[in-house]
Amino acid sequence: MKNIRNFCIIAHIDHGKSTLADRLLEITGTIPKRKMQDQVLDSMELERERGITIKMTPVRMVYHPREILNPKSLILNGESQGLKIKDKGLSNSECFILNLIDTPGHIDFSYEVSRAMKAVEGAILLVDATQGVQAQTISVLGMAREAGLTIIPAVNKIDAPLARIPETKKQIAELCGLPESAVLLVSGKTGEGVPELLQAVIDRVPAPHGVSDGEAAGEFRGLVFDFKYSNHAGVIVFLRSFDGTTKGGDKLRFAASEQAFMALEVGIFSPEETPVASLSAGEIGYITTGIKEPGIASVGDTILSAKGRERPLPGYDRPKPVVWASIYPESQDDFIELRRAIDRLRLSDSSFTYEEESGGLLGRGFRCGFLGMLHLEIITERLRREFNLSLVVTTPSITYEVVTRRGKREVVYSAARFPDYGEIAEVYEPWVEARIITPSEYLPKLIPMLFDHEAFVKVTENFGERNLLVVEMPLRELMRGFFDDVKGLSSGFASLSYNILELRKADVVKLELLVAEEAVPAFSRIVSRKRVAQDAESAVEKLHGILPRQLFATKIQGFALGRIISSRTVRPMAKDVTGYLYGGDRTRKMKLWQQQKEGKKRLKAEGKGRVRIPHEVFVNMVQG
């Protein structure tokens, strides 16, 4: 057990984590060369399509340290060069079990990263030699330090023509507070420096906690860091074992739900699920529970022996949703199928929340909370692809805390439930602290943009030729295309990360769209008071352009601050009731026109002339 090393790879998005993981799997012989492919651990279709990691993936490698005679290049132009190695005749005690967890890099999936960190003792902090230290690099480093992990800094992509190796090495050394000699140089593409990185993991990362002389005292305890659902086997929990040993057929229980079950199978990830005889302290693996009921297994729970008296392990903080959006099926006949799909998806992604709601014209659906805009996009895309559902997703919003004039304080998750203008005394909204790292030449463009998004700069620091800006701004403004603006004005060279702060007083109003003088809840939104006229005008113009003409004139109005802000009228469909007439007195035509006009008035007065908004109009409006 002293030869086990548990570690993860952390980095900013697109810094080469998955490519480095591929080389680790190849060097250790975990995957045969004939089965090697790019992004081996990114098994999800969306991950391979977008080139990003969405789900953390554990894998177990068995490594015999060897002397490499030709370490210059492992792979050239995609072809293996055939390592020349010399086996020193190592004893079994010098065979190391390396449990790696590959983690996502995008900030929306930071909850995945935090869960992975609780299951390991060390982390490889990877930095792209062509991009240097970026905003998310600082964020994940802070998370690793809070988790008490041993940090191994490494500069990746040293083979790239634009690599700035000395500068990047100095940056990461200063960031980690280590000498430059402690920073390793690797290439996930060619494999250069990867054997030395493996040796650093063995030398620097401590053996698992709670393990002494190869044996663990006490009964079995394991921390659930992830799980998935199988139609045949039920819930399969991914766990890190901290104490004791368990095997197939053992009776276990969940500490939180107090649900007992029998372990149908225990195994490891290599990288596919592989059954083993037992799981011991310090190891990372899975247990097949056979449970098919939702709500019993949960991330952060502890699995104990059925009659064990051991204390549960410290779990995880529950993630707090940042963005809210409602999801409805295009056809209400698919509502039950949507409920089943969301329940199933929740088992593989515990970081989003949901509750049932009714959206009036849109029917029944679910109000869902997400960790960011990319998280929202990924979840909805998975629902469409994996469950073959057609969905309507409303405009994303955030949580507001409203104090009414009667002194009542309430939390509002959607614009449709926002109190009317005259009933509100105060509104509070969440703020964020954002870190922007950008080349110095783009600062003159970025500063005015920050003002436009109601942000103010707290701290500025220099990183060589680049600047770090620490700004505070409303979360509402961060969602209003802030990330795209930062990337656009910096030509893609700036990076962004953020964390949520406390609630602060907000100057926002509710903007409603009235169609034929009737409010449509699905079109409501919360906007800044200073932008209400501009937003109302653009929303009315957009709806005016896509709403089909009715039998009568239809007014579209933007309503806010207790008054109409903007207005457009959709002309009615006009049947030519005088087309069959020719010549004669004009008064006959005027009589027919008057009869047509009065008929339309009567139709509207009797309630038979209500505006029917087609489904595709809702889709175009709420999805931007």
Coordinates of C-alpha atoms in Angstrom, one line a residue:
M1 CA 0.0 0.0 0.0
K2 CA 3.0 2.4 0.5
N3 CA 3.5 2.2 -3.3
I4 CA 0.1 3.7 -4.1
R5 CA 0.0 7.3 -5.5
N6 CA -3.3 9.1 -6.0
F7 CA -3.2 12.3 -8.1
C8 CA -5.1 14.4 -10.5
I9 CA -4.2 16.8 -13.4
I10 CA -5.5 20.4 -13.1
A11 CA -5.1 23.2 -15.5
H12 CA -6.8 26.0 -17.4
I13 CA -9.0 24.8 -20.3
D14 CA -7.1 23.7 -23.4
H15 CA -3.7 23.4 -21.7
G16 CA -3.3 19.7 -22.7
K17 CA -4.5 17.7 -19.7
S18 CA -6.2 15.0 -21.8
T19 CA -3.2 14.7 -24.2
L20 CA -0.8 14.3 -21.2
A21 CA -3.1 11.6 -19.8
D22 CA -2.9 9.8 -23.1
R23 CA 0.9 9.7 -22.8
L24 CA 0.7 8.5 -19.2
L25 CA -1.5 5.6 -20.2
E26 CA 0.8 4.7 -23.1
I27 CA 4.0 4.8 -21.1
T28 CA 2.6 2.7 -18.3
G29 CA 1.2 0.2 -20.8
T30 CA -2.3 0.7 -19.4
I31 CA -3.8 0.7 -22.9
P32 CA -2.3 -1.4 -25.8
K33 CA -0.8 0.7 -28.6
R34 CA -3.4 -0.7 -31.1
K35 CA -6.2 0.7 -29.0
M36 CA -4.6 4.2 -28.4
Q37 CA -6.5 7.2 -29.7
D38 CA -6.7 10.9 -28.9
Q39 CA -8.6 11.8 -25.7
V40 CA -8.8 8.2 -24.5
L41 CA -10.4 9.3 -21.2
D42 CA -12.9 11.7 -22.8
S43 CA -15.5 9.0 -23.7
M44 CA -18.5 11.3 -24.0
E45 CA -19.5 12.2 -27.6
L46 CA -19.7 15.9 -26.6
E47 CA -16.2 15.9 -25.1
R48 CA -14.6 14.4 -28.2
E49 CA -16.6 16.8 -30.5
R50 CA -15.7 20.0 -28.6
G51 CA -12.2 18.9 -27.5
I52 CA -12.9 19.6 -23.8
T53 CA -13.2 17.5 -20.7
I54 CA -16.7 17.7 -19.1
K55 CA -16.6 14.8 -16.6
M56 CA -13.7 13.8 -14.4
T57 CA -12.4 10.3 -15.3
P58 CA -10.5 8.0 -12.9
V59 CA -8.0 5.5 -14.3
R60 CA -5.6 3.1 -12.6
M61 CA -2.0 2.6 -14.0
V62 CA 0.6 0.0 -12.9
Y63 CA 4.1 1.4 -13.4
H64 CA 7.5 -0.2 -13.1
P65 CA 10.2 2.5 -13.0
R66 CA 12.7 1.8 -15.8
E67 CA 15.8 3.4 -17.3
I68 CA 14.9 5.1 -20.6
L69 CA 17.8 5.1 -23.0
N70 CA 16.2 7.2 -25.7
P71 CA 13.9 9.8 -23.9
K72 CA 14.0 12.4 -26.6
S73 CA 10.7 11.5 -28.3
L74 CA 8.0 8.9 -27.7
I75 CA 5.8 9.9 -30.5
L76 CA 6.6 11.6 -33.8
N77 CA 4.0 12.5 -36.4
G78 CA 1.5 10.3 -34.6
E79 CA 3.6 7.1 -34.8
S80 CA 5.1 5.3 -31.9
Q81 CA 8.9 5.2 -32.0
G82 CA 9.3 2.1 -29.9
L83 CA 10.9 2.9 -26.5
K84 CA 14.3 1.5 -25.9
I85 CA 14.1 0.6 -22.2
K86 CA 16.2 -1.4 -19.9
D87 CA 14.5 -3.3 -17.1
K88 CA 16.6 -3.2 -13.9
G89 CA 14.9 -6.4 -12.6
L90 CA 12.9 -4.5 -10.0
S91 CA 11.3 -6.4 -7.2
N92 CA 7.5 -6.4 -6.7
S93 CA 7.8 -3.8 -4.0
E94 CA 9.0 -1.3 -6.6
C95 CA 5.9 -1.7 -8.7
F96 CA 3.7 1.4 -8.2
I97 CA -0.1 1.7 -8.5
L98 CA -0.9 5.2 -9.9
N99 CA -4.5 6.3 -9.6
L100 CA -5.1 9.3 -11.9
I101 CA -8.2 11.5 -12.1
D102 CA -8.3 13.6 -15.3
T103 CA -10.4 16.8 -14.5
P104 CA -12.2 19.4 -16.6
G105 CA -10.6 22.8 -17.1
H106 CA -13.6 25.1 -17.7
I107 CA -14.7 27.1 -14.7
D108 CA -18.3 25.9 -15.0
F109 CA -17.1 22.4 -14.0
S110 CA -15.0 23.4 -11.0
Y111 CA -17.3 21.3 -8.8
E112 CA -16.0 18.2 -10.6
V113 CA -12.4 19.4 -9.9
S114 CA -13.1 19.9 -6.2
R115 CA -14.6 16.4 -5.8
A116 CA -11.6 14.9 -7.5
M117 CA -9.2 16.7 -5.1
K118 CA -10.9 15.1 -2.1
A119 CA -10.0 11.6 -3.4
V120 CA -6.2 12.2 -4.0
E121 CA -3.1 13.5 -2.3
G122 CA -1.3 15.2 -5.1
A123 CA -2.0 17.3 -8.3
I124 CA 0.0 18.0 -11.4
L125 CA -0.5 21.7 -12.2
L126 CA -0.2 22.0 -16.0
V127 CA 0.6 25.3 -17.8
D128 CA 0.7 25.7 -21.6
A129 CA 4.1 27.0 -22.7
T130 CA 2.5 29.0 -25.5
Q131 CA -0.1 30.7 -23.3
G132 CA 1.5 30.9 -19.8
V133 CA -0.3 31.3 -16.5
Q134 CA -3.9 32.0 -17.0
A135 CA -6.9 33.0 -14.8
Q136 CA -8.1 29.4 -14.2
T137 CA -4.6 28.3 -13.4
I138 CA -4.7 30.6 -10.3
S139 CA -8.1 29.4 -9.3
V140 CA -7.4 25.7 -9.5
L141 CA -4.1 26.2 -7.7
G142 CA -6.0 27.9 -4.8
M143 CA -8.4 25.0 -4.7
A144 CA -5.6 22.4 -4.5
R145 CA -3.9 24.3 -1.7
E146 CA -7.1 24.5 0.3
A147 CA -7.4 20.7 -0.2
G148 CA -3.9 20.2 1.2
L149 CA -2.5 18.6 -2.0
T150 CA 1.1 18.3 -3.0
I151 CA 1.6 20.4 -6.1
I152 CA 3.8 19.3 -9.0
P153 CA 4.1 22.2 -11.5
A154 CA 4.8 21.3 -15.1
V155 CA 5.1 23.3 -18.3
N156 CA 3.4 21.5 -21.2
K157 CA 3.7 21.8 -25.0
I158 CA 7.5 22.5 -24.9
D159 CA 7.7 21.1 -28.5
A160 CA 5.4 23.9 -29.9
P161 CA 7.1 26.5 -32.2
L162 CA 5.7 29.4 -30.2
A163 CA 6.6 27.9 -26.8
R164 CA 8.0 30.5 -24.3
I165 CA 9.6 28.0 -22.0
P166 CA 11.9 30.2 -19.7
E167 CA 9.1 32.9 -19.3
T168 CA 6.4 30.3 -18.5
K169 CA 8.7 28.4 -16.1
K170 CA 9.5 31.5 -14.2
Q171 CA 5.8 32.5 -14.0
I172 CA 4.7 29.1 -12.6
A173 CA 7.6 29.0 -10.2
E174 CA 6.7 32.4 -8.7
L175 CA 3.0 31.4 -8.6
C176 CA 3.7 28.2 -6.6
G177 CA 6.5 29.7 -4.5
L178 CA 9.0 27.1 -5.6
P179 CA 12.4 27.2 -7.2
E180 CA 12.5 27.0 -11.0
S181 CA 14.3 23.7 -10.7
A182 CA 11.1 22.1 -9.3
V183 CA 9.1 22.9 -12.4
L184 CA 9.2 20.1 -14.9
L185 CA 9.1 20.4 -18.7
V186 CA 6.9 18.0 -20.7
S187 CA 5.2 17.5 -24.0
G188 CA 2.0 15.6 -23.9
K189 CA 2.2 15.3 -27.7
T190 CA 5.7 13.8 -28.1
G191 CA 6.0 12.3 -24.6
E192 CA 9.2 14.2 -23.8
G193 CA 9.7 14.6 -20.1
V194 CA 6.7 12.4 -19.2
P195 CA 8.8 9.6 -17.6
E196 CA 10.5 12.2 -15.4
L197 CA 7.0 13.5 -14.5
L198 CA 5.9 10.0 -13.4
Q199 CA 9.0 9.7 -11.3
A200 CA 8.2 13.1 -9.7
V201 CA 4.7 11.8 -8.8
I202 CA 6.3 8.8 -7.1
D203 CA 8.9 10.9 -5.3
R204 CA 6.8 13.9 -4.2
V205 CA 3.2 12.7 -3.7
P206 CA 2.7 11.0 -0.3
A207 CA 1.2 7.6 0.1
P208 CA -2.6 7.6 0.8
H209 CA -3.8 8.7 4.3
G210 CA -4.8 6.1 6.9
V211 CA -2.4 3.4 5.5
S212 CA 0.3 2.0 7.7
D213 CA 2.7 -0.9 6.8
G214 CA 0.5 -2.1 4.0
E215 CA -2.5 -2.7 6.3
A216 CA -5.4 -0.4 7.3
A217 CA -7.0 -0.6 10.7
G218 CA -10.7 -0.4 11.3
E219 CA -13.8 -1.3 9.2
F220 CA -14.4 -0.3 5.6
R221 CA -15.0 3.4 4.8
G222 CA -15.1 4.9 1.3
L223 CA -15.9 8.4 0.1
V224 CA -18.3 8.5 -2.9
F225 CA -16.9 11.1 -5.4
D226 CA -19.1 10.2 -8.4
F227 CA -21.6 7.6 -9.6
K228 CA -23.5 6.5 -12.7
Y229 CA -26.6 4.5 -13.5
S230 CA -26.8 1.2 -15.5
N231 CA -30.2 -0.2 -16.6
H232 CA -29.0 -3.7 -15.6
A233 CA -26.7 -3.1 -12.5
G234 CA -28.4 0.0 -11.0
V235 CA -26.3 2.7 -9.4
I236 CA -22.5 2.2 -9.7
V237 CA -20.6 4.4 -7.2
F238 CA -17.1 5.7 -7.8
L239 CA -15.2 5.9 -4.5
R240 CA -11.9 6.4 -2.7
S241 CA -11.4 3.8 0.0
F242 CA -9.9 5.3 3.2
D243 CA -10.1 2.3 5.6
G244 CA -10.5 -1.4 5.6
T245 CA -11.3 -3.7 2.7
T246 CA -14.4 -4.7 0.9
K247 CA -15.2 -7.3 -1.7
G248 CA -18.2 -8.6 -3.8
G249 CA -21.0 -10.0 -1.6
D250 CA -20.2 -7.7 1.4
K251 CA -23.1 -6.0 3.1
L252 CA -22.6 -2.2 3.1
R253 CA -24.7 0.9 3.7
F254 CA -24.8 4.6 2.8
A255 CA -24.2 6.7 5.9
A256 CA -26.5 9.6 4.8
S257 CA -29.5 7.7 3.5
E258 CA -29.0 4.7 5.9
Q259 CA -29.8 2.4 2.9
A260 CA -28.2 -1.0 3.2
F261 CA -27.2 -3.0 0.1
M262 CA -25.0 -5.9 -1.0
A263 CA -21.9 -5.1 -3.2
L264 CA -22.7 -7.0 -6.4
E265 CA -19.2 -6.3 -7.8
V266 CA -16.1 -4.2 -6.9
G267 CA -13.5 -3.1 -9.4
I268 CA -11.0 -0.6 -10.7
F269 CA -10.8 1.6 -13.8
S270 CA -8.2 0.5 -16.3
P271 CA -9.7 2.7 -17.9
E272 CA -12.8 0.6 -18.5
E273 CA -14.5 -0.9 -15.4
T274 CA -12.6 -4.1 -14.5
P275 CA -13.7 -6.4 -11.6
V276 CA -11.2 -7.2 -8.9
A277 CA -11.3 -9.5 -5.8
S278 CA -11.3 -6.6 -3.3
L279 CA -10.8 -2.9 -2.7
S280 CA -8.5 -1.9 0.1
A281 CA -7.6 1.3 1.9
G282 CA -5.9 3.9 -0.4
E283 CA -7.4 2.6 -3.6
I284 CA -9.8 4.2 -6.0
G285 CA -12.5 2.0 -7.7
Y286 CA -16.2 1.3 -8.0
I287 CA -18.9 -0.7 -6.3
T288 CA -22.0 -2.0 -8.1
T289 CA -24.9 -1.5 -5.7
G290 CA -27.9 -2.9 -7.6
I291 CA -30.0 0.0 -6.3
K292 CA -32.4 1.4 -9.0
E293 CA -34.3 4.0 -6.9
P294 CA -33.3 7.6 -7.2
G295 CA -32.2 9.7 -4.2
I296 CA -30.4 6.9 -2.3
A297 CA -26.9 7.4 -3.5
S298 CA -25.4 10.9 -3.3
V299 CA -22.0 12.5 -4.0
G300 CA -20.1 13.1 -0.8
D301 CA -21.8 10.2 1.1
T302 CA -19.7 7.6 2.9
I303 CA -20.1 3.9 2.3
L304 CA -19.6 1.9 5.5
S305 CA -19.9 -1.7 6.6
A306 CA -23.5 -2.6 7.2
K307 CA -23.0 -3.0 11.0
G308 CA -20.0 -0.8 11.2
R309 CA -19.8 2.0 13.8
E310 CA -17.2 4.1 12.0
R311 CA -17.9 7.8 11.6
P312 CA -18.8 9.1 8.1
L313 CA -16.0 10.9 6.2
P314 CA -16.3 14.7 5.6
G315 CA -18.2 15.1 2.4
Y316 CA -18.6 17.9 -0.1
D317 CA -20.2 21.3 0.1
R318 CA -23.4 21.4 -2.0
P319 CA -22.8 23.4 -5.2
K320 CA -24.8 26.6 -5.4
P321 CA -26.5 27.2 -8.8
V322 CA -25.4 30.4 -10.5
V323 CA -27.7 30.4 -13.6
W324 CA -31.3 29.4 -13.7
A325 CA -33.4 28.4 -16.8
S326 CA -36.6 26.5 -17.4
I327 CA -36.7 23.5 -19.6
Y328 CA -39.9 22.4 -21.3
P329 CA -40.7 19.6 -23.8
E330 CA -41.8 20.8 -27.2
S331 CA -44.8 18.5 -26.8
Q332 CA -46.4 18.0 -23.5
D333 CA -46.8 14.4 -24.4
D334 CA -43.0 14.1 -23.7
F335 CA -43.2 15.5 -20.1
I336 CA -42.9 12.1 -18.4
E337 CA -40.0 11.2 -20.7
L338 CA -38.3 14.5 -19.8
R339 CA -38.7 13.8 -16.1
R340 CA -37.2 10.4 -16.5
A341 CA -34.3 11.8 -18.5
I342 CA -33.5 14.5 -16.0
D343 CA -33.6 12.0 -13.1
R344 CA -31.2 9.8 -15.0
L345 CA -28.9 12.6 -16.0
R346 CA -28.7 13.8 -12.4
L347 CA -27.0 10.5 -11.5
S348 CA -24.1 11.3 -13.7
D349 CA -24.0 15.1 -12.9
S350 CA -24.8 16.0 -9.4
S351 CA -24.0 19.7 -9.8
F352 CA -27.3 20.8 -11.3
T353 CA -30.7 21.0 -9.4
Y354 CA -34.2 21.0 -10.7
E355 CA -37.8 21.3 -9.6
E356 CA -41.1 20.9 -11.4
E357 CA -43.0 24.1 -12.5
S358 CA -45.8 25.2 -14.8
G359 CA -45.0 27.8 -17.4
G360 CA -48.5 28.8 -18.6
L361 CA -48.4 28.8 -22.3
L362 CA -45.4 26.5 -22.3
G363 CA -47.1 23.9 -20.1
R364 CA -45.3 21.8 -17.5
G365 CA -41.5 21.7 -17.3
F366 CA -38.6 22.0 -14.9
R367 CA -36.8 24.9 -13.3
C368 CA -33.1 24.0 -13.3
G369 CA -30.1 25.5 -11.7
F370 CA -26.6 25.3 -13.3
L371 CA -23.1 26.4 -12.4
G372 CA -22.7 28.5 -15.5
M373 CA -23.7 29.1 -19.1
L374 CA -21.5 26.3 -20.5
H375 CA -22.9 23.9 -17.9
L376 CA -26.5 24.9 -19.1
E377 CA -25.5 24.3 -22.7
I378 CA -23.9 20.9 -22.0
I379 CA -26.9 19.6 -19.9
T380 CA -29.5 20.7 -22.5
E381 CA -27.4 19.2 -25.4
R382 CA -27.0 15.9 -23.5
L383 CA -30.8 15.8 -22.9
R384 CA -31.3 16.2 -26.7
R385 CA -28.7 13.7 -27.8
E386 CA -28.7 11.0 -25.2
F387 CA -32.5 10.9 -24.7
N388 CA -33.7 12.1 -28.1
L389 CA -35.8 15.0 -26.7
S390 CA -37.0 18.2 -28.4
L391 CA -36.8 21.0 -25.8
V392 CA -37.6 24.6 -25.2
V393 CA -35.1 26.4 -22.9
T394 CA -36.0 29.8 -21.5
T395 CA -33.7 32.8 -21.3
P396 CA -31.2 32.1 -18.5
S397 CA -31.6 34.3 -15.3
I398 CA -30.0 34.5 -11.9
T399 CA -31.4 34.6 -8.3
Y400 CA -32.6 37.9 -6.8
E401 CA -33.6 38.7 -3.3
V402 CA -36.5 41.2 -3.2
V403 CA -37.8 43.2 -0.3
T404 CA -41.4 44.4 -0.8
R405 CA -42.9 47.6 0.5
R406 CA -44.6 45.5 3.2
G407 CA -41.3 44.4 4.5
K408 CA -41.5 40.8 3.1
R409 CA -38.2 39.4 1.8
E410 CA -38.4 36.7 -0.9
V411 CA -36.1 34.9 -3.2
V412 CA -37.0 35.1 -6.9
Y413 CA -35.6 32.7 -9.5
S414 CA -37.4 33.8 -12.6
A415 CA -38.5 37.1 -14.1
A416 CA -42.1 36.0 -14.4
R417 CA -42.4 35.8 -10.6
F418 CA -40.7 39.2 -10.0
P419 CA -43.0 41.6 -8.1
D420 CA -44.5 44.5 -9.9
Y421 CA -42.7 47.8 -10.0
G422 CA -44.8 49.6 -7.4
E423 CA -44.5 46.7 -4.8
I424 CA -40.7 46.7 -4.6
A425 CA -38.7 48.5 -1.9
E426 CA -35.2 47.0 -2.6
V427 CA -33.6 44.3 -4.8
Y428 CA -30.4 42.5 -4.1
E429 CA -28.3 40.5 -6.6
P430 CA -25.2 38.3 -6.4
W431 CA -21.8 39.8 -7.4
V432 CA -18.7 38.1 -8.6
E433 CA -15.0 38.7 -8.3
A434 CA -13.5 38.1 -11.7
R435 CA -9.8 37.6 -12.6
I436 CA -8.7 38.7 -16.1
I437 CA -5.2 38.0 -17.4
T438 CA -4.5 39.8 -20.6
P439 CA -1.5 41.1 -22.7
S440 CA -0.8 44.7 -21.9
E441 CA -1.6 46.0 -25.4
Y442 CA -5.3 45.1 -25.0
L443 CA -5.8 47.0 -21.7
P444 CA -7.0 50.3 -23.5
K445 CA -9.8 48.3 -25.2
L446 CA -10.8 46.3 -22.1
I447 CA -11.1 49.1 -19.5
P448 CA -14.1 50.9 -21.3
M449 CA -15.8 47.5 -21.7
L450 CA -15.5 46.9 -18.0
F451 CA -17.3 50.2 -17.3
D452 CA -20.1 49.2 -19.7
H453 CA -20.6 46.0 -17.7
E454 CA -20.8 47.9 -14.4
A455 CA -17.5 46.5 -13.2
F456 CA -14.8 48.2 -11.2
V457 CA -11.1 47.3 -10.9
K458 CA -9.8 46.3 -7.5
V459 CA -6.3 45.1 -8.2
T460 CA -3.8 45.2 -11.1
E461 CA -0.6 43.2 -11.2
N462 CA 2.1 42.6 -13.8
F463 CA 3.0 39.1 -15.1
G464 CA 5.9 40.1 -17.4
E465 CA 4.2 41.3 -20.6
R466 CA 0.8 40.5 -19.2
N467 CA -1.5 42.1 -16.6
L468 CA -3.8 40.6 -14.0
L469 CA -7.0 42.6 -13.4
V470 CA -9.2 41.7 -10.4
V471 CA -12.6 43.2 -10.9
E472 CA -15.9 43.1 -9.1
M473 CA -19.2 43.2 -11.1
P474 CA -22.8 42.0 -10.9
L475 CA -23.3 38.3 -12.0
R476 CA -26.1 39.6 -14.2
E477 CA -23.6 41.5 -16.3
L478 CA -21.2 38.6 -16.4
M479 CA -24.0 36.6 -18.2
R480 CA -24.6 39.5 -20.6
G481 CA -21.9 38.4 -23.1
F482 CA -19.0 39.5 -20.8
F483 CA -16.9 36.5 -21.6
D484 CA -17.4 36.9 -25.4
D485 CA -16.5 40.6 -25.1
V486 CA -13.3 39.9 -23.2
K487 CA -12.2 37.3 -25.8
G488 CA -13.2 39.5 -28.7
L489 CA -11.5 42.7 -27.6
S490 CA -8.3 40.8 -26.7
S491 CA -8.3 38.7 -29.9
G492 CA -8.6 35.6 -27.8
F493 CA -5.5 36.2 -25.7
A494 CA -7.2 37.1 -22.4
S495 CA -8.5 34.5 -19.9
L496 CA -11.2 34.8 -17.3
S497 CA -12.1 33.1 -14.1
Y498 CA -14.5 34.1 -11.3
N499 CA -16.0 33.3 -7.9
I500 CA -19.3 34.3 -6.4
L501 CA -19.4 37.0 -3.7
E502 CA -22.2 38.2 -1.5
L503 CA -25.5 39.8 -2.4
R504 CA -25.5 43.5 -3.0
K505 CA -28.1 46.1 -3.7
A506 CA -29.2 46.2 -7.4
D507 CA -30.7 48.8 -9.6
V508 CA -32.8 46.5 -11.9
V509 CA -36.3 46.5 -13.2
K510 CA -38.7 43.9 -14.7
L511 CA -39.3 44.2 -18.4
E512 CA -42.4 42.6 -19.7
L513 CA -43.6 42.2 -23.3
L514 CA -47.3 42.7 -23.9
V515 CA -49.0 41.1 -26.9
A516 CA -52.4 42.6 -27.6
E517 CA -52.2 44.2 -24.2
E518 CA -51.7 40.9 -22.4
A519 CA -48.4 40.0 -20.7
V520 CA -46.6 36.9 -21.9
P521 CA -44.6 35.5 -18.8
A522 CA -42.1 33.5 -20.9
F523 CA -40.9 36.8 -22.5
S524 CA -40.3 38.6 -19.2
R525 CA -36.7 39.4 -18.1
I526 CA -34.8 41.4 -15.5
V527 CA -32.6 44.2 -16.9
S528 CA -30.5 47.1 -15.6
R529 CA -32.5 50.3 -15.2
K530 CA -30.1 52.3 -17.3
R531 CA -30.5 49.8 -20.2
V532 CA -34.2 49.3 -20.0
A533 CA -35.2 51.5 -22.9
Q534 CA -32.6 49.9 -25.2
D535 CA -33.5 46.3 -24.2
A536 CA -37.2 47.0 -24.5
E537 CA -36.8 48.4 -28.0
S538 CA -34.7 45.5 -29.2
A539 CA -37.0 42.9 -27.7
V540 CA -40.1 44.5 -29.2
E541 CA -38.4 44.8 -32.6
K542 CA -37.4 41.1 -32.5
L543 CA -40.9 39.9 -31.6
H544 CA -42.4 42.2 -34.3
G545 CA -40.2 40.6 -36.9
I546 CA -41.2 37.0 -36.1
L547 CA -44.9 37.1 -34.8
P548 CA -47.3 36.0 -37.6
R549 CA -50.0 38.4 -38.6
Q550 CA -53.4 38.0 -37.1
L551 CA -56.9 38.8 -38.4
F552 CA -56.7 42.1 -36.5
A553 CA -54.0 44.6 -35.7
T554 CA -51.7 43.4 -32.9
K555 CA -49.8 45.7 -30.6
I556 CA -46.5 44.6 -29.2
Q557 CA -45.4 46.7 -26.2
G558 CA -42.4 46.8 -23.9
F559 CA -43.7 47.5 -20.3
A560 CA -41.4 48.6 -17.4
L561 CA -41.3 51.1 -14.6
G562 CA -45.1 51.2 -14.7
R563 CA -45.3 52.5 -18.2
I564 CA -45.0 51.6 -21.9
I565 CA -41.3 52.0 -23.0
S566 CA -41.6 51.0 -26.7
S567 CA -44.4 49.8 -29.0
R568 CA -44.9 48.4 -32.5
T569 CA -48.0 47.2 -34.3
V570 CA -48.2 44.1 -36.4
R571 CA -50.6 44.8 -39.4
P572 CA -53.6 42.6 -39.7
M573 CA -54.1 40.1 -42.6
A574 CA -56.3 41.9 -45.1
K575 CA -58.7 40.0 -47.3
D576 CA -59.6 41.9 -50.5
V577 CA -63.4 41.9 -50.0
T578 CA -63.9 44.2 -53.0
G579 CA -61.9 42.3 -55.5
Y580 CA -64.9 41.0 -57.4
L581 CA -66.3 44.5 -57.9
Y582 CA -65.6 46.6 -61.0
G583 CA -66.6 50.1 -62.0
G584 CA -69.6 51.7 -60.4
D585 CA -69.9 54.0 -57.3
R586 CA -67.1 53.8 -54.7
T587 CA -69.6 53.9 -51.9
R588 CA -70.3 50.2 -52.4
K589 CA -66.6 49.3 -51.7
M590 CA -66.6 51.6 -48.7
K591 CA -69.6 49.8 -47.2
L592 CA -67.9 46.4 -47.6
W593 CA -64.7 47.8 -46.0
Q594 CA -66.7 49.1 -43.0
Q595 CA -68.4 45.7 -42.5
Q596 CA -65.0 44.0 -42.5
K597 CA -63.7 46.4 -39.9
E598 CA -66.7 46.0 -37.6
G599 CA -66.4 42.2 -37.9
K600 CA -62.8 42.3 -36.7
K601 CA -63.8 44.5 -33.8
R602 CA -66.6 42.1 -32.8
L603 CA -64.3 39.1 -33.1
K604 CA -61.8 40.7 -30.7
A605 CA -64.5 41.9 -28.3
E606 CA -66.0 38.4 -28.0
G607 CA -62.7 36.9 -27.0
K608 CA -62.4 34.9 -30.2
G609 CA -59.7 37.1 -31.5
R610 CA -56.9 36.3 -29.0
V611 CA -53.4 36.2 -30.4
R612 CA -52.1 32.7 -30.9
I613 CA -48.4 32.6 -30.6
P614 CA -46.8 29.7 -32.4
H615 CA -44.4 27.4 -30.7
E616 CA -41.5 28.4 -32.9
V617 CA -41.9 32.1 -31.8
F618 CA -41.4 31.1 -28.2
V619 CA -38.3 29.1 -29.2
N620 CA -36.8 32.1 -31.1
M621 CA -37.5 34.5 -28.3
V622 CA -36.5 32.6 -25.2
Q623 CA -33.4 31.1 -26.8
G624 CA -32.0 34.4 -28.0

